[in-house]
Amino acid sequence: MPNLFNDQVIVCNCGGTMDIDGKKLAKACGSSTPCDISTSLCRDETDKLATAMQTAHESGTKFIIACTQERTVFDNIAEDNGCPRQKL
């Protein structure tokens, strides 16, 4: 998961509907950490998302999900895992 301005970023290609190059994205963000592209954070990968949210919450790091279409789903996952949504 890349860092962008000290925030954790998780990126989803929405079921493969967008061609996102993780290496190019990480480089463009100035991240030394590789960017793994998720495919279904709002459906099949909610456990992966919840774990990343909890890790960021416990470390006091901001966490950015690069998707706004499923914001309600992500808010619910955050609430269910005790990780309130942060204002950017």
mmCIF file of C-alpha atoms in Angstrom:
data_model
loop_
_atom_site.group_PDB
_atom_site.id
_atom_site.type_symbol
_atom_site.label_atom_id
_atom_site.label_comp_id
_atom_site.label_asym_id
_atom_site.label_seq_id
_atom_site.Cartn_x
_atom_site.Cartn_y
_atom_site.Cartn_z
ATOM 1 C CA MET A 1 0.000 0.000 0.000
ATOM 2 C CA PRO A 2 1.619 3.269 -1.053
ATOM 3 C CA ASN A 3 2.063 6.297 1.133
ATOM 4 C CA LEU A 4 0.947 9.659 -0.164
ATOM 5 C CA PHE A 5 1.879 12.590 2.076
ATOM 6 C CA ASN A 6 2.228 10.095 4.994
ATOM 7 C CA ASP A 7 -1.286 8.724 4.423
ATOM 8 C CA GLN A 8 -2.029 5.093 3.551
ATOM 9 C CA VAL A 9 -3.733 4.720 0.162
ATOM 10 C CA ILE A 10 -5.633 1.704 -1.135
ATOM 11 C CA VAL A 11 -6.646 1.628 -4.802
ATOM 12 C CA CYS A 12 -9.367 -0.413 -6.501
ATOM 13 C CA ASN A 13 -9.942 -0.943 -10.218
ATOM 14 C CA CYS A 14 -13.656 -1.598 -9.687
ATOM 15 C CA GLY A 15 -13.872 -5.136 -11.007
ATOM 16 C CA GLY A 16 -11.264 -4.504 -13.673
ATOM 17 C CA THR A 17 -13.236 -1.678 -15.289
ATOM 18 C CA MET A 18 -10.180 0.600 -15.093
ATOM 19 C CA ASP A 19 -6.652 -0.241 -16.190
ATOM 20 C CA ILE A 20 -4.462 0.999 -13.343
ATOM 21 C CA ASP A 21 -0.707 0.422 -13.396
ATOM 22 C CA GLY A 22 0.328 0.090 -9.754
ATOM 23 C CA LYS A 23 4.020 0.732 -10.420
ATOM 24 C CA LYS A 24 3.332 3.918 -12.380
ATOM 25 C CA LEU A 25 0.808 5.111 -9.800
ATOM 26 C CA ALA A 26 3.232 4.582 -6.910
ATOM 27 C CA LYS A 27 5.975 6.411 -8.814
ATOM 28 C CA ALA A 28 3.640 9.311 -9.679
ATOM 29 C CA CYS A 29 2.694 9.618 -6.000
ATOM 30 C CA GLY A 30 6.343 9.684 -4.998
ATOM 31 C CA SER A 31 5.904 6.495 -3.005
ATOM 32 C CA SER A 32 8.730 4.068 -2.388
ATOM 33 C CA THR A 33 6.108 1.481 -1.441
ATOM 34 C CA PRO A 34 4.554 -0.542 -4.280
ATOM 35 C CA CYS A 35 0.879 -0.050 -5.061
ATOM 36 C CA ASP A 36 -1.132 -3.259 -5.161
ATOM 37 C CA ILE A 37 -4.339 -2.745 -7.081
ATOM 38 C CA SER A 38 -7.438 -4.293 -5.542
ATOM 39 C CA THR A 39 -10.354 -5.454 -7.656
ATOM 40 C CA SER A 40 -13.385 -5.612 -5.381
ATOM 41 C CA LEU A 41 -12.910 -3.743 -2.094
ATOM 42 C CA CYS A 42 -16.651 -3.187 -1.788
ATOM 43 C CA ARG A 43 -17.563 -6.861 -2.251
ATOM 44 C CA ASP A 44 -15.083 -9.761 -2.239
ATOM 45 C CA GLU A 45 -12.180 -7.955 -0.564
ATOM 46 C CA THR A 46 -13.938 -6.399 2.433
ATOM 47 C CA ASP A 47 -11.750 -8.425 4.836
ATOM 48 C CA LYS A 48 -8.622 -6.998 3.186
ATOM 49 C CA LEU A 49 -10.102 -3.520 3.456
ATOM 50 C CA ALA A 50 -11.118 -3.955 7.109
ATOM 51 C CA THR A 51 -7.620 -5.162 8.031
ATOM 52 C CA ALA A 52 -6.001 -2.184 6.288
ATOM 53 C CA MET A 53 -8.433 0.199 8.016
ATOM 54 C CA GLN A 54 -7.702 -1.297 11.434
ATOM 55 C CA THR A 55 -3.938 -1.143 10.877
ATOM 56 C CA ALA A 56 -4.118 2.524 9.877
ATOM 57 C CA HIS A 57 -6.472 3.345 12.766
ATOM 58 C CA GLU A 58 -4.242 1.641 15.344
ATOM 59 C CA SER A 59 -1.139 3.433 14.047
ATOM 60 C CA GLY A 60 -2.896 6.813 13.853
ATOM 61 C CA THR A 61 -2.308 7.020 10.100
ATOM 62 C CA LYS A 62 -4.840 8.550 7.731
ATOM 63 C CA PHE A 63 -6.281 6.044 5.287
ATOM 64 C CA ILE A 64 -7.492 6.942 1.790
ATOM 65 C CA ILE A 65 -9.638 4.683 -0.387
ATOM 66 C CA ALA A 66 -9.365 5.645 -4.052
ATOM 67 C CA CYS A 67 -13.071 5.117 -4.797
ATOM 68 C CA THR A 68 -16.064 7.320 -4.066
ATOM 69 C CA GLN A 69 -18.769 5.240 -5.753
ATOM 70 C CA GLU A 70 -19.022 2.822 -2.823
ATOM 71 C CA ARG A 71 -18.444 5.357 -0.047
ATOM 72 C CA THR A 72 -21.470 4.162 1.928
ATOM 73 C CA VAL A 73 -20.195 0.567 1.875
ATOM 74 C CA PHE A 74 -16.753 1.713 3.038
ATOM 75 C CA ASP A 75 -18.254 3.880 5.794
ATOM 76 C CA ASN A 76 -20.221 0.853 7.042
ATOM 77 C CA ILE A 77 -17.112 -1.362 7.035
ATOM 78 C CA ALA A 78 -15.205 1.322 8.942
ATOM 79 C CA GLU A 79 -17.996 1.685 11.496
ATOM 80 C CA ASP A 80 -18.293 -2.099 11.947
ATOM 81 C CA ASN A 81 -14.560 -2.243 12.699
ATOM 82 C CA GLY A 82 -14.388 0.744 15.047
ATOM 83 C CA CYS A 83 -12.526 2.916 12.542
ATOM 84 C CA PRO A 84 -14.453 6.174 12.118
ATOM 85 C CA ARG A 85 -14.103 7.984 8.805
ATOM 86 C CA GLN A 86 -11.556 10.766 8.955
ATOM 87 C CA LYS A 87 -11.891 14.144 7.318
ATOM 88 C CA LEU A 88 -9.158 14.943 4.804
#
